[in-house]
């Protein structure tokens, strides 16, 4: 059974994902900002908590807005998982390390998101990225590769920003809160 | 027709989704898509969701046509495969079927119904919690984000503008929000522990009527406990990594049926003692306890906060942090704790009604807990604690937002209740409030120690200076409110009707009026954060609305009600220097200004501290110091002295009297406004009387 402290942290990080994600779309920023909470949970409490945060975030998005978000739940889980293991490897100790962690997360996201997008949605998202996929397939690329390229292209900046923000937040935590989370030691 | 439950309907949905994705596209998926999309349009309740379906499916259709339709292939000289277009059409229909069916299910099972049935169902309650609680938290984050945005806007952080400007502002918006929420995490998790969530593998549920089967029996509590309910001897609390104790308690005890009233100023150790007594150390309050702390005769560290919850309840000051987020009515919220104790439904019902009655909120039973006023929410937090029938009840400034008249009746009800049931009450409050219903205090906190007797009289004399600051010769008004009217979007009647007022240099005006009269709205209009419907607010003859945010921030200082919400630097110095980032001063001058501001606000030697590690009065003073490093024309103070103890209040008054700016302050403290504000503005019924 999970401790209530962990439950409340996960709930808060899910709420941050939802809140910041909505804020990013109202501010019309070109990034999603909807995985900062997931990375934060992973940094504070480790990969498994990060994974749970990602999973429930997307299930909840599914309940609020429809099943598409739920279909991408494995992607959100991978973000939390990879961020947690990257932190254990000490990648979040430096600024450069956090950028690398963002790149690594993007690669894993691509591995998981590409098949979902390709086989469940025919590589179509209903966003501007469709023009890119259409162009790539038209000039002879395979659908799977075209989708993978767009996934990298749309996620790279967002995931690096998420890693940097989460790292900075953990660094700025007051000592009183920091001391409650063993994982925070992995973020110098 | 019998109603299909949420879970049966979920199974139906799953079968439908399986069929739409698995069966051959033509004719099955096509027919299913037609049926479910048709149902969305035909079912009146779901019709509003048709827009969401269309907004998703139409761009998707465009994407399908682009990628699989073959138009681009032809353009780039490839060949068109008709089979691929047909396959794409099939997939699009499958997706349409799934999306429509999902919207139907979501309409059939709205979130409150889903969450209630999750809590009543057989799934582990933690999953239900994770799906329910973020919804409330996200709502709180939205409110908080709006407050942070406003606070930063008034500090000159641009919120509109080019992409680069918005992106750089994002730090000033996101960090205070995230740090603030994380800072409250221990309080929230302690509150959830206090509700006994997860104490038993299965909880009971009022929603699961008629099922009383294998509920775990509560261990029979030793009701005949005759010793002291709480007893501390040579006890101390040590912060992590420190050797000098933060709080020392030579001796303290409270017997069943007794009330102990303890006084202490900001940061004196009240909340620390509450954490020690409720078993929250070290899980929710990092650090350690030394010496002898016994609750009900047992060493307090022998049990966790969760395991203490049936016996010990601590009510904290901020009631919003103790909401479970899993309930939709006040009655359900009070029942949440007893349900976690796996009590029989009849017992829970009795407890809930009695707790609501004791707290005087039976009439609020069906209201949404998230939409209560501050005082009502504090009563709800009290009722939730009472429903757990604790034998030790700790009230940590738990009545601060309740109307003074109600405080007295609540106190006498609690006292009587405690005597009859043998509950021990530990009441923690700020000193110097002779009108407190618990008066006189039997104990006080002083210099990190808990000592018997009332606290000695405040060493700082309250500032007397009712005289105006020596007026500048120039007598042109600083602030002119000229025929100002305001109406909230969507409201029919205006909140403020043609207000007129004038403030001259160095003048101090107190803005008073009942709750909801529009005092904070008027302050925001004066700061240019809101646009008036007609009329204008002029600062030195220029409408504030037409100034650039940077210029406005340089001339108007705004101290918000929750001023600590704007904090986002990891040191006090960094936070204060942020206000000077655009000024033309040299680095040395900036440091000098910062030092002066800190000494004027009583924060000397705290430069390198984390603002969120400070106590609530010091944290507010950090915001005051951020105003203090600059000199403008006008200071707007929204309830500046709320939560100050007499010493901090005196220090704040000294600071305020040393300022040259004209001041408008909202306050509910008639003594404070009468003594220090020669000008009085009273707002009521949309009109301003000066």
PDB file of N, CA and C in Angstrom, chain B residues 445-515:
ATOM      1  N   UNK B 445       4.479  30.444  24.468  1.00  0.00           N
ATOM      2  CA  UNK B 445       5.770  30.122  23.848  1.00  0.00           C
ATOM      3  C   UNK B 445       6.652  31.358  23.919  1.00  0.00           C
ATOM      4  N   UNK B 446       7.892  31.175  24.342  1.00  0.00           N
ATOM      5  CA  UNK B 446       8.811  32.309  24.384  1.00  0.00           C
ATOM      6  C   UNK B 446      10.209  31.798  24.066  1.00  0.00           C
ATOM      7  N   UNK B 447      10.857  32.406  23.074  1.00  0.00           N
ATOM      8  CA  UNK B 447      12.233  32.067  22.696  1.00  0.00           C
ATOM      9  C   UNK B 447      12.440  30.562  22.572  1.00  0.00           C
ATOM     10  N   UNK B 448      11.521  29.915  21.884  1.00  0.00           N
ATOM     11  CA  UNK B 448      11.695  28.491  21.625  1.00  0.00           C
ATOM     12  C   UNK B 448      11.383  27.598  22.804  1.00  0.00           C
ATOM     13  N   UNK B 449      10.688  28.124  23.833  1.00  0.00           N
ATOM     14  CA  UNK B 449      10.310  27.273  24.968  1.00  0.00           C
ATOM     15  C   UNK B 449       8.827  27.444  25.260  1.00  0.00           C
ATOM     16  N   UNK B 450       8.217  26.368  25.725  1.00  0.00           N
ATOM     17  CA  UNK B 450       6.825  26.445  26.153  1.00  0.00           C
ATOM     18  C   UNK B 450       6.815  26.613  27.668  1.00  0.00           C
ATOM     19  N   UNK B 451       6.244  27.724  28.142  1.00  0.00           N
ATOM     20  CA  UNK B 451       6.298  28.055  29.568  1.00  0.00           C
ATOM     21  C   UNK B 451       4.887  28.276  30.104  1.00  0.00           C
ATOM     22  N   UNK B 452       4.680  28.050  31.402  1.00  0.00           N
ATOM     23  CA  UNK B 452       3.352  28.272  31.968  1.00  0.00           C
ATOM     24  C   UNK B 452       3.036  29.761  32.088  1.00  0.00           C
ATOM     25  N   UNK B 453       1.755  30.091  32.140  1.00  0.00           N
ATOM     26  CA  UNK B 453       1.312  31.476  32.314  1.00  0.00           C
ATOM     27  C   UNK B 453       1.098  32.179  30.994  1.00  0.00           C
ATOM     28  N   UNK B 454       0.409  33.339  31.000  1.00  0.00           N
ATOM     29  CA  UNK B 454       0.210  34.107  29.773  1.00  0.00           C
ATOM     30  C   UNK B 454       1.502  34.787  29.342  1.00  0.00           C
ATOM     31  N   UNK B 455       1.575  35.125  28.028  1.00  0.00           N
ATOM     32  CA  UNK B 455       2.822  35.725  27.552  1.00  0.00           C
ATOM     33  C   UNK B 455       2.935  37.153  28.078  1.00  0.00           C
ATOM     34  N   UNK B 456       4.167  37.590  28.343  1.00  0.00           N
ATOM     35  CA  UNK B 456       4.365  38.958  28.814  1.00  0.00           C
ATOM     36  C   UNK B 456       3.902  39.948  27.750  1.00  0.00           C
ATOM     37  N   UNK B 457       3.587  41.164  28.164  1.00  0.00           N
ATOM     38  CA  UNK B 457       3.068  42.165  27.232  1.00  0.00           C
ATOM     39  C   UNK B 457       4.111  42.450  26.162  1.00  0.00           C
ATOM     40  N   UNK B 458       3.638  42.642  24.950  1.00  0.00           N
ATOM     41  CA  UNK B 458       4.491  42.876  23.794  1.00  0.00           C
ATOM     42  C   UNK B 458       5.482  44.000  24.076  1.00  0.00           C
ATOM     43  N   UNK B 459       6.774  43.730  23.783  1.00  0.00           N
ATOM     44  CA  UNK B 459       7.807  44.692  24.132  1.00  0.00           C
ATOM     45  C   UNK B 459       7.784  45.912  23.223  1.00  0.00           C
ATOM     46  N   UNK B 460       7.280  45.732  22.014  1.00  0.00           N
ATOM     47  CA  UNK B 460       7.251  46.864  21.088  1.00  0.00           C
ATOM     48  C   UNK B 460       5.984  47.648  21.297  1.00  0.00           C
ATOM     49  N   UNK B 461       6.122  48.961  21.421  1.00  0.00           N
ATOM     50  CA  UNK B 461       4.939  49.799  21.560  1.00  0.00           C
ATOM     51  C   UNK B 461       4.272  49.916  20.194  1.00  0.00           C
ATOM     52  N   UNK B 462       2.959  49.834  20.160  1.00  0.00           N
ATOM     53  CA  UNK B 462       2.294  50.074  18.888  1.00  0.00           C
ATOM     54  C   UNK B 462       2.580  51.494  18.440  1.00  0.00           C
ATOM     55  N   UNK B 463       2.780  51.651  17.132  1.00  0.00           N
ATOM     56  CA  UNK B 463       3.108  52.980  16.631  1.00  0.00           C
ATOM     57  C   UNK B 463       1.954  53.928  16.883  1.00  0.00           C
ATOM     58  N   UNK B 464       2.269  55.136  17.332  1.00  0.00           N
ATOM     59  CA  UNK B 464       1.212  56.077  17.678  1.00  0.00           C
ATOM     60  C   UNK B 464       0.877  56.959  16.492  1.00  0.00           C
ATOM     61  N   UNK B 465       1.918  57.314  15.730  1.00  0.00           N
ATOM     62  CA  UNK B 465       1.872  58.376  14.733  1.00  0.00           C
ATOM     63  C   UNK B 465       0.606  58.541  13.944  1.00  0.00           C
ATOM     64  N   UNK B 466      -0.397  59.164  14.534  1.00  0.00           N
ATOM     65  CA  UNK B 466      -1.596  59.431  13.759  1.00  0.00           C
ATOM     66  C   UNK B 466      -1.395  60.670  12.896  1.00  0.00           C
ATOM     67  N   UNK B 467      -0.285  61.396  13.158  1.00  0.00           N
ATOM     68  CA  UNK B 467      -0.035  62.586  12.353  1.00  0.00           C
ATOM     69  C   UNK B 467       0.393  62.168  10.954  1.00  0.00           C
ATOM     70  N   UNK B 468       0.108  63.027  10.007  1.00  0.00           N
ATOM     71  CA  UNK B 468       0.496  62.731   8.640  1.00  0.00           C
ATOM     72  C   UNK B 468       1.999  62.863   8.483  1.00  0.00           C
ATOM     73  N   UNK B 469       2.521  62.148   7.526  1.00  0.00           N
ATOM     74  CA  UNK B 469       3.915  62.323   7.173  1.00  0.00           C
ATOM     75  C   UNK B 469       4.084  63.759   6.687  1.00  0.00           C
ATOM     76  N   UNK B 470       5.188  64.454   7.065  1.00  0.00           N
ATOM     77  CA  UNK B 470       5.361  65.844   6.642  1.00  0.00           C
ATOM     78  C   UNK B 470       5.026  65.994   5.164  1.00  0.00           C
ATOM     79  N   UNK B 471       4.017  66.774   4.892  1.00  0.00           N
ATOM     80  CA  UNK B 471       3.517  66.852   3.525  1.00  0.00           C
ATOM     81  C   UNK B 471       4.492  67.572   2.617  1.00  0.00           C
ATOM     82  N   UNK B 472       4.546  67.091   1.410  1.00  0.00           N
ATOM     83  CA  UNK B 472       5.336  67.828   0.433  1.00  0.00           C
ATOM     84  C   UNK B 472       4.589  69.117   0.129  1.00  0.00           C
ATOM     85  N   UNK B 473       5.338  70.140  -0.254  1.00  0.00           N
ATOM     86  CA  UNK B 473       4.707  71.431  -0.538  1.00  0.00           C
ATOM     87  C   UNK B 473       3.708  71.278  -1.686  1.00  0.00           C
ATOM     88  N   UNK B 474       4.125  70.490  -2.635  1.00  0.00           N
ATOM     89  CA  UNK B 474       3.302  70.243  -3.802  1.00  0.00           C
ATOM     90  C   UNK B 474       2.029  69.526  -3.356  1.00  0.00           C
ATOM     91  N   UNK B 475       0.892  70.142  -3.558  1.00  0.00           N
ATOM     92  CA  UNK B 475      -0.322  69.584  -3.006  1.00  0.00           C
ATOM     93  C   UNK B 475      -1.213  68.977  -4.080  1.00  0.00           C
ATOM     94  N   UNK B 476      -0.628  68.721  -5.256  1.00  0.00           N
ATOM     95  CA  UNK B 476      -1.440  68.106  -6.282  1.00  0.00           C
ATOM     96  C   UNK B 476      -1.730  66.653  -5.894  1.00  0.00           C
ATOM     97  N   UNK B 477      -2.937  66.173  -6.136  1.00  0.00           N
ATOM     98  CA  UNK B 477      -3.271  64.821  -5.683  1.00  0.00           C
ATOM     99  C   UNK B 477      -2.434  63.755  -6.399  1.00  0.00           C
ATOM    100  N   UNK B 478      -2.121  62.689  -5.688  1.00  0.00           N
ATOM    101  CA  UNK B 478      -1.404  61.562  -6.284  1.00  0.00           C
ATOM    102  C   UNK B 478      -2.394  60.708  -7.048  1.00  0.00           C
ATOM    103  N   UNK B 479      -3.476  60.377  -6.336  1.00  0.00           N
ATOM    104  CA  UNK B 479      -4.434  59.433  -6.888  1.00  0.00           C
ATOM    105  C   UNK B 479      -5.782  60.120  -6.992  1.00  0.00           C
ATOM    106  N   UNK B 480      -6.369  60.041  -8.176  1.00  0.00           N
ATOM    107  CA  UNK B 480      -7.717  60.578  -8.342  1.00  0.00           C
ATOM    108  C   UNK B 480      -8.599  59.458  -8.887  1.00  0.00           C
ATOM    109  N   UNK B 481      -9.648  59.159  -8.155  1.00  0.00           N
ATOM    110  CA  UNK B 481     -10.640  58.203  -8.652  1.00  0.00           C
ATOM    111  C   UNK B 481     -11.774  59.042  -9.191  1.00  0.00           C
ATOM    112  N   UNK B 482     -11.958  58.980 -10.510  1.00  0.00           N
ATOM    113  CA  UNK B 482     -12.849  59.920 -11.154  1.00  0.00           C
ATOM    114  C   UNK B 482     -14.050  59.194 -11.751  1.00  0.00           C
ATOM    115  N   UNK B 483     -15.184  59.284 -11.079  1.00  0.00           N
ATOM    116  CA  UNK B 483     -16.452  58.768 -11.581  1.00  0.00           C
ATOM    117  C   UNK B 483     -16.315  57.315 -12.057  1.00  0.00           C
ATOM    118  N   UNK B 484     -15.708  56.518 -11.198  1.00  0.00           N
ATOM    119  CA  UNK B 484     -15.319  55.163 -11.591  1.00  0.00           C
ATOM    120  C   UNK B 484     -16.467  54.175 -11.412  1.00  0.00           C
ATOM    121  N   UNK B 485     -16.766  53.403 -12.460  1.00  0.00           N
ATOM    122  CA  UNK B 485     -17.748  52.315 -12.352  1.00  0.00           C
ATOM    123  C   UNK B 485     -17.125  51.028 -12.847  1.00  0.00           C
ATOM    124  N   UNK B 486     -17.583  49.922 -12.240  1.00  0.00           N
ATOM    125  CA  UNK B 486     -17.036  48.629 -12.666  1.00  0.00           C
ATOM    126  C   UNK B 486     -18.115  47.572 -12.579  1.00  0.00           C
ATOM    127  N   UNK B 487     -18.086  46.672 -13.549  1.00  0.00           N
ATOM    128  CA  UNK B 487     -19.032  45.556 -13.584  1.00  0.00           C
ATOM    129  C   UNK B 487     -18.272  44.314 -14.028  1.00  0.00           C
ATOM    130  N   UNK B 488     -18.455  43.193 -13.297  1.00  0.00           N
ATOM    131  CA  UNK B 488     -17.816  41.950 -13.727  1.00  0.00           C
ATOM    132  C   UNK B 488     -18.490  41.466 -14.998  1.00  0.00           C
ATOM    133  N   UNK B 489     -17.719  40.835 -15.873  1.00  0.00           N
ATOM    134  CA  UNK B 489     -18.249  40.300 -17.119  1.00  0.00           C
ATOM    135  C   UNK B 489     -19.414  39.350 -16.811  1.00  0.00           C
ATOM    136  N   UNK B 490     -20.535  39.546 -17.483  1.00  0.00           N
ATOM    137  CA  UNK B 490     -21.656  38.629 -17.306  1.00  0.00           C
ATOM    138  C   UNK B 490     -22.593  39.014 -16.178  1.00  0.00           C
ATOM    139  N   UNK B 491     -22.205  40.007 -15.358  1.00  0.00           N
ATOM    140  CA  UNK B 491     -23.099  40.452 -14.285  1.00  0.00           C
ATOM    141  C   UNK B 491     -24.023  41.531 -14.836  1.00  0.00           C
ATOM    142  N   UNK B 492     -25.240  41.588 -14.297  1.00  0.00           N
ATOM    143  CA  UNK B 492     -26.167  42.595 -14.804  1.00  0.00           C
ATOM    144  C   UNK B 492     -25.977  43.933 -14.097  1.00  0.00           C
ATOM    145  N   UNK B 493     -25.751  43.883 -12.759  1.00  0.00           N
ATOM    146  CA  UNK B 493     -25.631  45.164 -12.067  1.00  0.00           C
ATOM    147  C   UNK B 493     -24.160  45.432 -11.750  1.00  0.00           C
ATOM    148  N   UNK B 494     -23.764  46.703 -11.818  1.00  0.00           N
ATOM    149  CA  UNK B 494     -22.361  47.032 -11.560  1.00  0.00           C
ATOM    150  C   UNK B 494     -21.998  46.838 -10.093  1.00  0.00           C
ATOM    151  N   UNK B 495     -20.740  46.454  -9.848  1.00  0.00           N
ATOM    152  CA  UNK B 495     -20.266  46.264  -8.485  1.00  0.00           C
ATOM    153  C   UNK B 495     -19.948  47.620  -7.857  1.00  0.00           C
ATOM    154  N   UNK B 496     -19.357  48.506  -8.666  1.00  0.00           N
ATOM    155  CA  UNK B 496     -18.991  49.837  -8.187  1.00  0.00           C
ATOM    156  C   UNK B 496     -19.674  50.877  -9.081  1.00  0.00           C
ATOM    157  N   UNK B 497     -20.339  51.872  -8.461  1.00  0.00           N
ATOM    158  CA  UNK B 497     -21.058  52.889  -9.242  1.00  0.00           C
ATOM    159  C   UNK B 497     -20.454  54.257  -8.983  1.00  0.00           C
ATOM    160  N   UNK B 498     -20.014  54.875 -10.015  1.00  0.00           N
ATOM    161  CA  UNK B 498     -19.430  56.230 -10.022  1.00  0.00           C
ATOM    162  C   UNK B 498     -18.789  56.648  -8.700  1.00  0.00           C
ATOM    163  N   UNK B 499     -17.639  56.047  -8.430  1.00  0.00           N
ATOM    164  CA  UNK B 499     -16.893  56.394  -7.224  1.00  0.00           C
ATOM    165  C   UNK B 499     -16.029  57.624  -7.490  1.00  0.00           C
ATOM    166  N   UNK B 500     -15.878  58.455  -6.459  1.00  0.00           N
ATOM    167  CA  UNK B 500     -14.993  59.615  -6.554  1.00  0.00           C
ATOM    168  C   UNK B 500     -14.169  59.700  -5.284  1.00  0.00           C
ATOM    169  N   UNK B 501     -12.867  59.898  -5.428  1.00  0.00           N
ATOM    170  CA  UNK B 501     -12.020  60.088  -4.257  1.00  0.00           C
ATOM    171  C   UNK B 501     -10.702  60.698  -4.699  1.00  0.00           C
ATOM    172  N   UNK B 502     -10.033  61.335  -3.755  1.00  0.00           N
ATOM    173  CA  UNK B 502      -8.747  61.979  -4.043  1.00  0.00           C
ATOM    174  C   UNK B 502      -7.795  61.655  -2.907  1.00  0.00           C
ATOM    175  N   UNK B 503      -6.531  61.368  -3.257  1.00  0.00           N
ATOM    176  CA  UNK B 503      -5.524  61.116  -2.235  1.00  0.00           C
ATOM    177  C   UNK B 503      -4.315  61.994  -2.539  1.00  0.00           C
ATOM    178  N   UNK B 504      -3.842  62.734  -1.505  1.00  0.00           N
ATOM    179  CA  UNK B 504      -2.707  63.645  -1.724  1.00  0.00           C
ATOM    180  C   UNK B 504      -1.410  62.979  -1.270  1.00  0.00           C
ATOM    181  N   UNK B 505      -0.261  63.552  -1.661  1.00  0.00           N
ATOM    182  CA  UNK B 505       1.014  62.903  -1.331  1.00  0.00           C
ATOM    183  C   UNK B 505       1.136  62.621   0.154  1.00  0.00           C
ATOM    184  N   UNK B 506       1.558  61.429   0.502  1.00  0.00           N
ATOM    185  CA  UNK B 506       1.803  61.088   1.893  1.00  0.00           C
ATOM    186  C   UNK B 506       0.556  60.803   2.699  1.00  0.00           C
ATOM    187  N   UNK B 507      -0.627  60.938   2.098  1.00  0.00           N
ATOM    188  CA  UNK B 507      -1.851  60.664   2.850  1.00  0.00           C
ATOM    189  C   UNK B 507      -2.064  59.160   2.994  1.00  0.00           C
ATOM    190  N   UNK B 508      -2.730  58.776   4.088  1.00  0.00           N
ATOM    191  CA  UNK B 508      -3.047  57.350   4.282  1.00  0.00           C
ATOM    192  C   UNK B 508      -4.555  57.193   4.407  1.00  0.00           C
ATOM    193  N   UNK B 509      -5.119  56.343   3.532  1.00  0.00           N
ATOM    194  CA  UNK B 509      -6.557  56.110   3.573  1.00  0.00           C
ATOM    195  C   UNK B 509      -6.834  54.656   3.894  1.00  0.00           C
ATOM    196  N   UNK B 510      -7.796  54.425   4.802  1.00  0.00           N
ATOM    197  CA  UNK B 510      -8.217  53.062   5.091  1.00  0.00           C
ATOM    198  C   UNK B 510      -9.483  52.783   4.305  1.00  0.00           C
ATOM    199  N   UNK B 511      -9.509  51.665   3.582  1.00  0.00           N
ATOM    200  CA  UNK B 511     -10.674  51.291   2.798  1.00  0.00           C
ATOM    201  C   UNK B 511     -11.403  50.189   3.560  1.00  0.00           C
ATOM    202  N   UNK B 512     -12.624  50.479   3.998  1.00  0.00           N
ATOM    203  CA  UNK B 512     -13.357  49.492   4.787  1.00  0.00           C
ATOM    204  C   UNK B 512     -14.690  49.180   4.113  1.00  0.00           C
ATOM    205  N   UNK B 513     -15.328  48.109   4.601  1.00  0.00           N
ATOM    206  CA  UNK B 513     -16.614  47.708   4.038  1.00  0.00           C
ATOM    207  C   UNK B 513     -16.837  46.232   4.267  1.00  0.00           C
ATOM    208  N   UNK B 514     -18.096  45.769   4.129  1.00  0.00           N
ATOM    209  CA  UNK B 514     -18.386  44.353   4.396  1.00  0.00           C
ATOM    210  C   UNK B 514     -17.764  43.436   3.343  1.00  0.00           C
ATOM    211  N   UNK B 515     -17.768  42.110   3.638  1.00  0.00           N
ATOM    212  CA  UNK B 515     -17.263  41.123   2.681  1.00  0.00           C
ATOM    213  C   UNK B 515     -18.023  41.237   1.369  1.00  0.00           C
TER     214      UNK B 515
END
